[in-house]
Structures are given as C-alpha cells and as structure tokens.
mmCIF file of C-alpha atoms in Angstrom:
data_model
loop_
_atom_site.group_PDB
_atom_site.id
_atom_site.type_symbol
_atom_site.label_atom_id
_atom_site.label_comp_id
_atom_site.label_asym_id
_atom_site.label_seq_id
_atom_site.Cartn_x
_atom_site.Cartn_y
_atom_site.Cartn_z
ATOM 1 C CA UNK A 338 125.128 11.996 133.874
ATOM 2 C CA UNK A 339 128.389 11.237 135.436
ATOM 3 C CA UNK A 340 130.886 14.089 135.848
ATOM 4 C CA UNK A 341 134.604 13.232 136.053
ATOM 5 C CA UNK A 342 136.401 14.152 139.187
ATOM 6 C CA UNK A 343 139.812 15.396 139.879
ATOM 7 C CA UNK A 344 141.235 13.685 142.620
ATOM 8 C CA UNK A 345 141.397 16.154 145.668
ATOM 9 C CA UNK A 346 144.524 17.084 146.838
ATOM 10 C CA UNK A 347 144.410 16.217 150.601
ATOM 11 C CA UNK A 348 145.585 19.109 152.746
ATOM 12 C CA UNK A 349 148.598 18.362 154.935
ATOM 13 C CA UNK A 350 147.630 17.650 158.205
ATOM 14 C CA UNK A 351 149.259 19.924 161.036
ATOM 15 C CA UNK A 352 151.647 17.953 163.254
ATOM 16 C CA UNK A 353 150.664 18.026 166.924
ATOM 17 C CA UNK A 354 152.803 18.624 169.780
ATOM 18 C CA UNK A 355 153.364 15.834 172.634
ATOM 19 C CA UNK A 356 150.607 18.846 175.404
ATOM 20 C CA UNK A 357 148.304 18.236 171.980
ATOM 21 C CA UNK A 358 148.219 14.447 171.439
ATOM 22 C CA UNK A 359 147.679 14.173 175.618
ATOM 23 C CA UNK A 360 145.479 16.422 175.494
ATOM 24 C CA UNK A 361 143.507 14.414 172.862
ATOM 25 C CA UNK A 362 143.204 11.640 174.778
ATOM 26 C CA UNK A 363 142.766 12.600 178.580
ATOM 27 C CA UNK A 364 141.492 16.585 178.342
ATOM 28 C CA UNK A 365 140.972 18.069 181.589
ATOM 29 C CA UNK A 366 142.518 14.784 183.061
ATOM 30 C CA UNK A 367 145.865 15.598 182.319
ATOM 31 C CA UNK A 368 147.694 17.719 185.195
ATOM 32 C CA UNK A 369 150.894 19.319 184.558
ATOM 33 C CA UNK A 370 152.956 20.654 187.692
ATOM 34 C CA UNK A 371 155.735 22.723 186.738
ATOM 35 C CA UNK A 372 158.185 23.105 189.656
ATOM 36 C CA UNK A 373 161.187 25.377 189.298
ATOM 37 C CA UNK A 374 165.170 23.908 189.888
ATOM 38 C CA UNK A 375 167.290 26.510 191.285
ATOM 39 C CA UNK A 376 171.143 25.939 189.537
ATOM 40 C CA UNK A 377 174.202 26.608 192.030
ATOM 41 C CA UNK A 378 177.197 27.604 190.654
ATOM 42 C CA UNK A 379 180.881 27.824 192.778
ATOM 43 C CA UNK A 380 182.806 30.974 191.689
ATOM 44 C CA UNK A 381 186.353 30.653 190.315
ATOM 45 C CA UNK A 382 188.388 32.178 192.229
ATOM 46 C CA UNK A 383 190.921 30.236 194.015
ATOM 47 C CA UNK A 384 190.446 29.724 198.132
ATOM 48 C CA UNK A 385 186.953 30.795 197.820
ATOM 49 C CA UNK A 386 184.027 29.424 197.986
ATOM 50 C CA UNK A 387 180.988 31.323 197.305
ATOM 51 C CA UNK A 388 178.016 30.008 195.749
ATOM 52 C CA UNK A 389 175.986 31.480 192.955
ATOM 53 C CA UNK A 390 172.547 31.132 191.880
ATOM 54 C CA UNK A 391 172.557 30.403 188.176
ATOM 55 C CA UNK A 392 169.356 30.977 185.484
ATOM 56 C CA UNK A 393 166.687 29.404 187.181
ATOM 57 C CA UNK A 394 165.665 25.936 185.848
ATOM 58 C CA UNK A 395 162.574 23.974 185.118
ATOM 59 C CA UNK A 396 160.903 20.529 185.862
ATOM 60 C CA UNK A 397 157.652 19.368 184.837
ATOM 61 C CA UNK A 398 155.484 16.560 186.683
ATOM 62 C CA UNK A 399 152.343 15.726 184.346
ATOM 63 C CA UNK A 400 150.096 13.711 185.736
ATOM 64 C CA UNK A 401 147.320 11.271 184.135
ATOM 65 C CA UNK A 402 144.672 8.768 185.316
ATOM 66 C CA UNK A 403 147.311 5.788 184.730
ATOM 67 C CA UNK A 404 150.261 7.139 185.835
ATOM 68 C CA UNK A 405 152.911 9.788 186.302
ATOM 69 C CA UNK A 406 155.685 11.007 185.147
ATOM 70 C CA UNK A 407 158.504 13.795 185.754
ATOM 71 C CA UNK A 408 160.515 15.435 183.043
ATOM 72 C CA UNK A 409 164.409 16.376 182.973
ATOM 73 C CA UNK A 410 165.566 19.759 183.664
ATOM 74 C CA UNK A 411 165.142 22.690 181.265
ATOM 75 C CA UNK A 412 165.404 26.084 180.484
ATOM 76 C CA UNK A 413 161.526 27.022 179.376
ATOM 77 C CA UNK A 414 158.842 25.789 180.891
ATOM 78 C CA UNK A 415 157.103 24.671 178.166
ATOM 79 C CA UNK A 416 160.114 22.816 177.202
ATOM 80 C CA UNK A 417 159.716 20.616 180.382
ATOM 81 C CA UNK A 418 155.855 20.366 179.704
ATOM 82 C CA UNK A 419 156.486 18.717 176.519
ATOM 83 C CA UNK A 420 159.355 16.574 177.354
ATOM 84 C CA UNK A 421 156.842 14.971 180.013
ATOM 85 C CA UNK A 422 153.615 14.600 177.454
ATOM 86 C CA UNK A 423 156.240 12.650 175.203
ATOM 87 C CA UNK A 424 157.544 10.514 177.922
ATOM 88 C CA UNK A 425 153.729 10.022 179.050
ATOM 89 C CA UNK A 426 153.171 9.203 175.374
ATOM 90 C CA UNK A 427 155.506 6.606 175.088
ATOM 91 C CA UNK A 428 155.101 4.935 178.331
ATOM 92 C CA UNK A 429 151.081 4.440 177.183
ATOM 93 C CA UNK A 430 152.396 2.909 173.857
ATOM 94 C CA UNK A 431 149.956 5.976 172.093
ATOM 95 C CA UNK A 432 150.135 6.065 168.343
ATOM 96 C CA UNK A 433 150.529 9.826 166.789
ATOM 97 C CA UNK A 434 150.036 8.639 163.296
ATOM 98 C CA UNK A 435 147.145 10.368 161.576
ATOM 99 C CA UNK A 436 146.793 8.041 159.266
ATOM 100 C CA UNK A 437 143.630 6.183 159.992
ATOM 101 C CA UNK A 438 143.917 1.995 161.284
ATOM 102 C CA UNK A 439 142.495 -0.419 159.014
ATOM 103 C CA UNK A 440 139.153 -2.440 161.339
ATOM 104 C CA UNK A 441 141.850 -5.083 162.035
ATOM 105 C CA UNK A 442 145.324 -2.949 162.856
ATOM 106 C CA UNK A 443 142.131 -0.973 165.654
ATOM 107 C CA UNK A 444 141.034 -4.348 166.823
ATOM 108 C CA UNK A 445 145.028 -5.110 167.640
ATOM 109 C CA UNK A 446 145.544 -1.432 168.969
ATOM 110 C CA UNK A 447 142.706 -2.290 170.928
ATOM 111 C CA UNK A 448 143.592 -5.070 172.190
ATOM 112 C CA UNK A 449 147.484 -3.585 173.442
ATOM 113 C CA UNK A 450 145.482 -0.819 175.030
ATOM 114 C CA UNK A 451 143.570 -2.387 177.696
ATOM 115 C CA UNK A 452 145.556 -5.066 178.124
ATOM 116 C CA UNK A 453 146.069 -3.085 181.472
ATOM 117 C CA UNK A 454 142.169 -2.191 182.323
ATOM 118 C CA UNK A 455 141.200 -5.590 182.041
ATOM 119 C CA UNK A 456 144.756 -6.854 184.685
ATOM 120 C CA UNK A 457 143.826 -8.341 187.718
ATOM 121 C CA UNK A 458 145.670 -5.139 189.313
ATOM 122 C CA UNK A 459 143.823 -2.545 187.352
ATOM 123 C CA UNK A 460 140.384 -4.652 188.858
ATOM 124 C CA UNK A 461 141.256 -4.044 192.146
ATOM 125 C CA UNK A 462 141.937 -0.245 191.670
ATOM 126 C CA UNK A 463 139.707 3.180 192.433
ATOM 127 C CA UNK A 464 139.106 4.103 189.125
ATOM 128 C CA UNK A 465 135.891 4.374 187.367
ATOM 129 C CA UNK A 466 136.056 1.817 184.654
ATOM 130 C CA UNK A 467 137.453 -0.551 187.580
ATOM 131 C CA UNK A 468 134.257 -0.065 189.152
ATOM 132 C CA UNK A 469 132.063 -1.233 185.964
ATOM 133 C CA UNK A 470 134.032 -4.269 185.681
ATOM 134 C CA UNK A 471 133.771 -5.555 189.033
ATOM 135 C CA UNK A 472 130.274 -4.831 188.589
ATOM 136 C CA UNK A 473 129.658 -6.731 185.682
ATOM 137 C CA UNK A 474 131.002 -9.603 187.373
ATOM 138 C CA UNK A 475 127.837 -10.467 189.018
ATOM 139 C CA UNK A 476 125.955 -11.042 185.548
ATOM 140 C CA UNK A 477 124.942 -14.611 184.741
ATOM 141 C CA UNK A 478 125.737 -15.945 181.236
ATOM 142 C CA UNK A 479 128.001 -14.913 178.492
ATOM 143 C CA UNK A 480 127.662 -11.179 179.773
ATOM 144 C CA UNK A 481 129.326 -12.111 182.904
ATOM 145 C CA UNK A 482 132.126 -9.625 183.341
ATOM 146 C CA UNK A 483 131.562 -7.875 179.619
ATOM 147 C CA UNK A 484 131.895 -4.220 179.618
ATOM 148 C CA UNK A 485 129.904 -1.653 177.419
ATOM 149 C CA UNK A 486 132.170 -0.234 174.509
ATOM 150 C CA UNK A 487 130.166 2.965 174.843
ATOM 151 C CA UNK A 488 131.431 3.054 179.145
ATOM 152 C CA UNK A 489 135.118 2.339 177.711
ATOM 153 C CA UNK A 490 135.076 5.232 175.484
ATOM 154 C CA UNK A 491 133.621 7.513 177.695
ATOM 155 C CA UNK A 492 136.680 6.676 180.121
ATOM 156 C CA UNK A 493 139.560 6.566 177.664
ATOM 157 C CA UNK A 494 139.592 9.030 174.518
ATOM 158 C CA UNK A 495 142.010 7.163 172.235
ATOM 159 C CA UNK A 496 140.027 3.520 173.164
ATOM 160 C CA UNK A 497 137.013 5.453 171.802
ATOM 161 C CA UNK A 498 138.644 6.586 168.512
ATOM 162 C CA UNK A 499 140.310 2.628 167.814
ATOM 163 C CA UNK A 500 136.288 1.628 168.526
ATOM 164 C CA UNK A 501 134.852 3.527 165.319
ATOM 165 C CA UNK A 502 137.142 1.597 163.292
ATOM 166 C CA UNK A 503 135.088 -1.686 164.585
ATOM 167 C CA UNK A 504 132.784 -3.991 163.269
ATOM 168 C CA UNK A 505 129.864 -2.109 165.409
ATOM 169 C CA UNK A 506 128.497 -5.274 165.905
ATOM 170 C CA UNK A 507 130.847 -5.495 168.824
ATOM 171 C CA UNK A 508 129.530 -3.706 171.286
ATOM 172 C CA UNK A 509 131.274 -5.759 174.745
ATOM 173 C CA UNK A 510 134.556 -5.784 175.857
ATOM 174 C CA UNK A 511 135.699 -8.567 178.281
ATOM 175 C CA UNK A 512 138.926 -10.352 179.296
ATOM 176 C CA UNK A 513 139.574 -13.447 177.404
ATOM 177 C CA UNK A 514 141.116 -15.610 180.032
ATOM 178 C CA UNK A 515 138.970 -15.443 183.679
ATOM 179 C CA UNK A 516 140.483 -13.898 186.530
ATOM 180 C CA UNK A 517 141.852 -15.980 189.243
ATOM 181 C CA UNK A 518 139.543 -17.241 191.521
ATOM 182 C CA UNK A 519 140.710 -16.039 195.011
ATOM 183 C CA UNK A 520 140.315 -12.756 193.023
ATOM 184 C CA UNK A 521 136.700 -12.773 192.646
ATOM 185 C CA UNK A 522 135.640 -14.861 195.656
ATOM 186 C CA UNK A 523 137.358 -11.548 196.883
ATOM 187 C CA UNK A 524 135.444 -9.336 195.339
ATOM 188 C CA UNK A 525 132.117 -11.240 195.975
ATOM 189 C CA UNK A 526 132.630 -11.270 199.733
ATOM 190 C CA UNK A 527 133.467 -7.149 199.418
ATOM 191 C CA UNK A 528 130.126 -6.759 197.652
ATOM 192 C CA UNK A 529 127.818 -9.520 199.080
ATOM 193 C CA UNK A 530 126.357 -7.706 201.773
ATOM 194 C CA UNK A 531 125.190 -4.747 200.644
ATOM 195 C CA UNK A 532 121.710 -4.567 200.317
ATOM 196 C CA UNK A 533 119.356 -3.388 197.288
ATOM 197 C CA UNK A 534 119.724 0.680 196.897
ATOM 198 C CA UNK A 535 116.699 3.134 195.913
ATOM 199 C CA UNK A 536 117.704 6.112 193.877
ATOM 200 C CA UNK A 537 115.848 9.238 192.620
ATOM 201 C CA UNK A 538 115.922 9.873 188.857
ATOM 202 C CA UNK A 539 113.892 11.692 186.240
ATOM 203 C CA UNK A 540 112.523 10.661 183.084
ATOM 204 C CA UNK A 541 112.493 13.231 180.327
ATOM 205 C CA UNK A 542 110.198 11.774 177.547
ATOM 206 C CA UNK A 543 110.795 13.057 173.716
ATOM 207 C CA UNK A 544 107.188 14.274 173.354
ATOM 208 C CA UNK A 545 107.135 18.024 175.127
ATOM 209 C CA UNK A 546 103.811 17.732 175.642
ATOM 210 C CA UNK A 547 104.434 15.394 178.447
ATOM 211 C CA UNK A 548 105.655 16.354 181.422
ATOM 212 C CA UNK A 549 109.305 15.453 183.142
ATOM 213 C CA UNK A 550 108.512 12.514 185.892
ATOM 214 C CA UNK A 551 109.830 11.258 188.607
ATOM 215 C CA UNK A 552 111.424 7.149 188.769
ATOM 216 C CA UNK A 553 112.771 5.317 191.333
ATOM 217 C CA UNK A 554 115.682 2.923 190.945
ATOM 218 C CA UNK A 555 115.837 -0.359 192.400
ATOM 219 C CA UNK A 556 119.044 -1.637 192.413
ATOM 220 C CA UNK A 557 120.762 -4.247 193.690
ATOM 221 C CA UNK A 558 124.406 -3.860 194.219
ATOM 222 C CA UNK A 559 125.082 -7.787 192.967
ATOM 223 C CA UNK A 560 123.197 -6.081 189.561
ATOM 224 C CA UNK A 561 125.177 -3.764 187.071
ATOM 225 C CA UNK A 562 123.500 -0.724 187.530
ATOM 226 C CA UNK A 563 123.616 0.527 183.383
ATOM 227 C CA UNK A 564 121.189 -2.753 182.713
ATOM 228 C CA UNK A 565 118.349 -1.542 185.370
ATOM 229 C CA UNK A 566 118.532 1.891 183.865
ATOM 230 C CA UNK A 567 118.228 -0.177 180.366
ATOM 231 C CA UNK A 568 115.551 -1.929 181.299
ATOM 232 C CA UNK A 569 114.035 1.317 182.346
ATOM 233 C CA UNK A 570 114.623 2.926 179.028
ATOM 234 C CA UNK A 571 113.228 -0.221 177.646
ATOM 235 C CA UNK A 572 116.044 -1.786 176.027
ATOM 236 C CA UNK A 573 117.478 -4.686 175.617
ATOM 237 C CA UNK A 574 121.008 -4.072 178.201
ATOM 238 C CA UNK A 575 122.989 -1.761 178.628
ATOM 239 C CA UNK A 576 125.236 -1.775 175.073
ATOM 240 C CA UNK A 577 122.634 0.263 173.847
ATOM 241 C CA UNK A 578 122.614 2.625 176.489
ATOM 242 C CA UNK A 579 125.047 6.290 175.635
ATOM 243 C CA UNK A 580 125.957 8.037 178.690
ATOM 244 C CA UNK A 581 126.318 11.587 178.330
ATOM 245 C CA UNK A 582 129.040 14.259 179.505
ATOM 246 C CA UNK A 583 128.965 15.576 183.245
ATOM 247 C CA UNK A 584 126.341 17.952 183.792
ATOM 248 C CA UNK A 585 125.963 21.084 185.713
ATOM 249 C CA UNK A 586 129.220 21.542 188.410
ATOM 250 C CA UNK A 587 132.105 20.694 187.546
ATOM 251 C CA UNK A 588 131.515 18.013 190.351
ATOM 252 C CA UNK A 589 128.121 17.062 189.329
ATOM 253 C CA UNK A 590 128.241 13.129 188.867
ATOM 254 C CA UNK A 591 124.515 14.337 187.174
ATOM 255 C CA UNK A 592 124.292 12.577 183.380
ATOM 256 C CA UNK A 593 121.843 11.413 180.805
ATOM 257 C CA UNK A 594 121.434 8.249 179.809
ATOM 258 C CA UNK A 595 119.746 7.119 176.607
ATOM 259 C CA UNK A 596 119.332 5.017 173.725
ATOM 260 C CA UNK A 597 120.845 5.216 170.470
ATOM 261 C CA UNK A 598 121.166 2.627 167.419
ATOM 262 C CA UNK A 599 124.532 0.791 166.452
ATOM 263 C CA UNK A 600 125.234 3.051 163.996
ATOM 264 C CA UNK A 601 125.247 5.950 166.260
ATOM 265 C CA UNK A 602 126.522 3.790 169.485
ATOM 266 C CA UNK A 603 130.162 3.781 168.287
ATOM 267 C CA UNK A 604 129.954 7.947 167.879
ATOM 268 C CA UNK A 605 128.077 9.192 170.643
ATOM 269 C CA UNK A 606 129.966 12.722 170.417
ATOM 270 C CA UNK A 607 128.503 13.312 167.396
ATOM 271 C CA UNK A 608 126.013 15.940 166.984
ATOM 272 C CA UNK A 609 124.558 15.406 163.292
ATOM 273 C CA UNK A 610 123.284 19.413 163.142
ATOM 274 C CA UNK A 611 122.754 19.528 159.513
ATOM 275 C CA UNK A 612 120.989 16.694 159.548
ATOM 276 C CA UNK A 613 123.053 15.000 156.761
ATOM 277 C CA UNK A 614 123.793 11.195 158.411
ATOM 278 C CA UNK A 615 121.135 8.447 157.314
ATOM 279 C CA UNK A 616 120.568 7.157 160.697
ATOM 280 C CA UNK A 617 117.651 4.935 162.075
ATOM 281 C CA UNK A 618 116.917 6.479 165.112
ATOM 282 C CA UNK A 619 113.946 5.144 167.479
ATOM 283 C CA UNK A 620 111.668 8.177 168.405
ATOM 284 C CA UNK A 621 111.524 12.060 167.878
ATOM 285 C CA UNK A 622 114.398 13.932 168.762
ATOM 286 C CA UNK A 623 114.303 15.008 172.454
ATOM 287 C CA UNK A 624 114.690 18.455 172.404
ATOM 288 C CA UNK A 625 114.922 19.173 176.706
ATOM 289 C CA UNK A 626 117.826 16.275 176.860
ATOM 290 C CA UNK A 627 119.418 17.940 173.681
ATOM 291 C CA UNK A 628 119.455 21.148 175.473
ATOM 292 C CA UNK A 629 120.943 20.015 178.172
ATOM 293 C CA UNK A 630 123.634 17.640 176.968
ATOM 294 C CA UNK A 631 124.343 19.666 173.463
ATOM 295 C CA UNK A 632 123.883 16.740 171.526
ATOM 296 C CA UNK A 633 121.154 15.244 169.819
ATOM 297 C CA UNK A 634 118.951 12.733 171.762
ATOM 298 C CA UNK A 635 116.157 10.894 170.224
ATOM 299 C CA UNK A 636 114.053 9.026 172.446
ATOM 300 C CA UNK A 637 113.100 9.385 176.089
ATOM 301 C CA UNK A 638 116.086 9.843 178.297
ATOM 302 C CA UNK A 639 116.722 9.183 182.137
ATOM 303 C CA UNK A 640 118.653 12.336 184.480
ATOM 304 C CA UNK A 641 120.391 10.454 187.212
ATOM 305 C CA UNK A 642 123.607 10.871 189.736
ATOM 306 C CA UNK A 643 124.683 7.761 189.314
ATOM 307 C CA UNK A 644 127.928 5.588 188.740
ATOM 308 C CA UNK A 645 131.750 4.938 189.682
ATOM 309 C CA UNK A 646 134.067 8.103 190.110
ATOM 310 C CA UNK A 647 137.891 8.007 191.685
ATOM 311 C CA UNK A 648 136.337 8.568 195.207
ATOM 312 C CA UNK A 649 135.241 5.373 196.299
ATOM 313 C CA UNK A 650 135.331 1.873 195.016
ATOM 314 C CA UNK A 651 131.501 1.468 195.847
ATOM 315 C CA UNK A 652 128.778 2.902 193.123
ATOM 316 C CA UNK A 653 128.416 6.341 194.002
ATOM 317 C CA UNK A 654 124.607 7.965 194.045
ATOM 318 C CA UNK A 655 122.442 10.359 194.904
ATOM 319 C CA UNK A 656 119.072 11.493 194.441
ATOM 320 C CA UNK A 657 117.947 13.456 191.644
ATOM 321 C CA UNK A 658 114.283 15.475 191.782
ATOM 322 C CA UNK A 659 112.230 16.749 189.476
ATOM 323 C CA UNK A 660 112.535 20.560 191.953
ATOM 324 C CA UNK A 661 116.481 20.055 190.906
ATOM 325 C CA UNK A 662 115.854 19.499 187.724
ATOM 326 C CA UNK A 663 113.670 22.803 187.192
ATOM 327 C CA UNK A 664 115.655 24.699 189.431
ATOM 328 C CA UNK A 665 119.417 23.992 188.331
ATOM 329 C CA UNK A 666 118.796 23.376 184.459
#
C-alpha cells in the first residue's frame, strides 16, 4: 500500500563563518597567530609633541599547509581571525555553497583544486602528498605516477568531499600531461640509491581467536610503499587500501591500513553504527582495529609507522612491535 507523502520542508541550513569553513577543510592544520598593533596618536596641542598610545589594535596571521596569509588591522580579535580565514578562503578558490555539486560540476571542482598538487613545484615540495607522488613515479604501466583518491582525501578535506560526488569507479588521480623530463631524471637520481628498507608491522586479523602477529616489510624505495602493504593485505593495489587517522601521540605517524569495497572507499570516515548501509564488505568486522581507530574495519588490518609527513622528503618509518602494540593500545 502506498502512502502519500508531504514533501519535507528542508530546514535552513546555518551559515558558517570564514574560522568554520577553514576549519572544515584543514582542522587542526589551520594556525591562527594573533599579534597585537599598538596605535600612536600625536596630541593637539600646538608646539608639542607628545605621543599617545591609542586602543590597542589587532592583526591576525593564519596559517595553512598551502600558504599564508595576514589580515588588516582591527579592533577585536576575532574580527582579524575572520578577515584572514576569508582571505585564505578566497586565495584557495574554496566554494561555501551548501548546495551539493552535481558528479560533473565535483569532477571540474576537482580538477581546479589540485591543479596545484599535481605542479611541477608542488612535486618538488616537503609535503606529504608530494611525497606519494614522487613515489608513484617509479610504477611501470598506466599506474605510473597515479595517486590513491583515498591518500588525497586523507590530505585535503574539501578534495575528499568533491570525491563522494564521483563515479567511484575512479579511484586514481594523476596529472594529465607528464612532467618535464629533467624533472624526473631529477627525482630518479635523488631516489636511486637507496637501498630496499625492512620495517616492523603488525597484523591484526578479524577473527579474535587469532592472535596479533608480527610482519616484516620489504620495501624498496623505487616501490610505492601503499602497494607492498596491499599486497600484504592481499589486494589487488593500493586504491583499495583506507588509511586510518593518526594513532596514539599526537606525533605518532602509527596508522591502520585496511581494505574496504568501492562503495565504502570514497567514505572512509564513515562509521555505519546502526548498521543501516547495504554494503558488501569482505570479512567479519574487526573488532581490535575498530577499537582502536573508532571506525568500523572489516577484514584483517596492518598497524604500521609508516609514510610521508612535513619532516623530510624521504618515506619516514619506524618499527612497530607486537610489545608496543599491547603496551600503548
């Protein structure tokens, strides 16, 4: 029996303030220096000169992983704070419509938005997703140089938010046009002589009635480290590998990786609690990686200290144990 249905009223959505939308999009990224602007004032009295401090003044200096920028002069401080989010915002060409993009106006959005990640001067940069690209360079075939939606999204909020509006069939990103040569016979002669690298990691299966393990790593630094843990994992590369939130400190470079479906690969913050999404998912849910990540995991999962941060150019590691593991989570 078919009931008929009112249409629902949608409920104005609140408008958010320049600190909200960056906030949004970079989190704990965005840095905001206030500094204060002492005003001198000359008295009025003639054949004197004596200065005056006026009302003290503010500037703001916010500060983002792509670049930085310094407000006018105000009265409030929070004034100054949001006069620098909106200049931030306009410089990075972000969109504070609410109204959701239609799969092609995100594939264009998308497009306009790392036009810069993928320029020859964001390649040579220390910045994470740098580091994944110049990686990917050393893979053969039409992967050569494609990046991992799911890496881009963990690095950039509002490039994660344009990729759920996207044929999920799409899971690499890659620059159209090759970069110059010179470029990456550069980049090869940075890279070429380091030697195959060993690291520590621990499997966490989905069945708790085995046991945490130890695996070992073998990477070679002309190989894109997120297909070796793949392969480990037993997929097929590393598209369909999620990479979870920092773990532990917040210094720890410690983070799960697992596996996850296309329909969940675009949405990896999701947590699916009531169990209401119709998802294929490949094995039971892992209920150690859930607890430590806060999301749900299905499958077995790898614990490793592993990839690019803003402190080197080279892949960052370290070991990981199975006495850490028991002792710090």
């Amino acid at each position: 029996m078919e009931t008929k249905e009112h249409p629902a009223v949608a409920p104005k959505k609140p408008t958010l303030t320049p600190k909200a939308i960056i906030h949004q999009n970079f989190g704990s990224k965005a840095c905001y220096v206030v500094e204060e602007v002492k005003e001198v004032r000359q008295t009025e009295c003639p054949g004197l000169s004596i200065p005056q401090m006026g009302p003290c003044l503010y500037r703001c200096t916010l500060q983002l992983p792509e670049l930085s920028v310094t407000s006018g002069i105000f009265k409030k401080k929070k004034d100054a704070e949001q006069s620098a989010a909106e200049m931030a915002i306009e410089k990075l060409g972000i969109h504070t419509e609410t109204i959701d993009p239609t799969p092609q106006e995100a594939q264009e959005g998308l497009v306009t938005r790392i036009a810069y990640l993928f320029s020859e001067k964001f390649l040579i940069s220390d910045h994470p997703l740098s580091g994944h690209i110049r990686a990917t360079l050393w893979r053969k075939g039409d992967l050569c140089g494609s990046v991992p939606i799911s890496v881009i999204a963990v690095c950039d909020a509002k490039i994660f938010s344009l990729c759920k509006c996207i044929d999920p069939e799409h899971l690499w990103i890659r620059k159209k046009s090759p970069y110059p040569q010179d470029i990456i016979e550069s980049l090869m002669k940075e890279d070429g002589s380091q030697e195959c690298i060993q690291v520590a990691a621990i499997r966490i299966p989905s069945s708790m009635e085995k046991p945490v393990e130890a695996v070992t790593l073998h990477i070679s630094l002309r190989e894109y480290y997120l297909d070796v843990i793949a392969n480990e994992l037993g997929l097929e590369d590393a598209a369909n590998v999620l990479i979870s939130r920092n773990l532990g400190k917040a210094s720890s470079e410690i983070r799960l990786f697992f596996a996850a479906p296309i329909s969940y690969l675009l949405d990896p913050s999701s947590k699916f609690a009531n169990g209401e999404e119709t998802l294929h998912f490949e094995g039971p849910l892992n209920v150690r990686a859930r607890y430590l990540s806060g999301q749900d995991i299905f499958g077995d999962a790898m614990l490793a200290c592993i990839g690019y941060t803003r402190k080197s150019r080279d892949l960052f590691y370290e070991d990981v144990t199975v006495q850490l593991y028991y002792r710090s989570f």
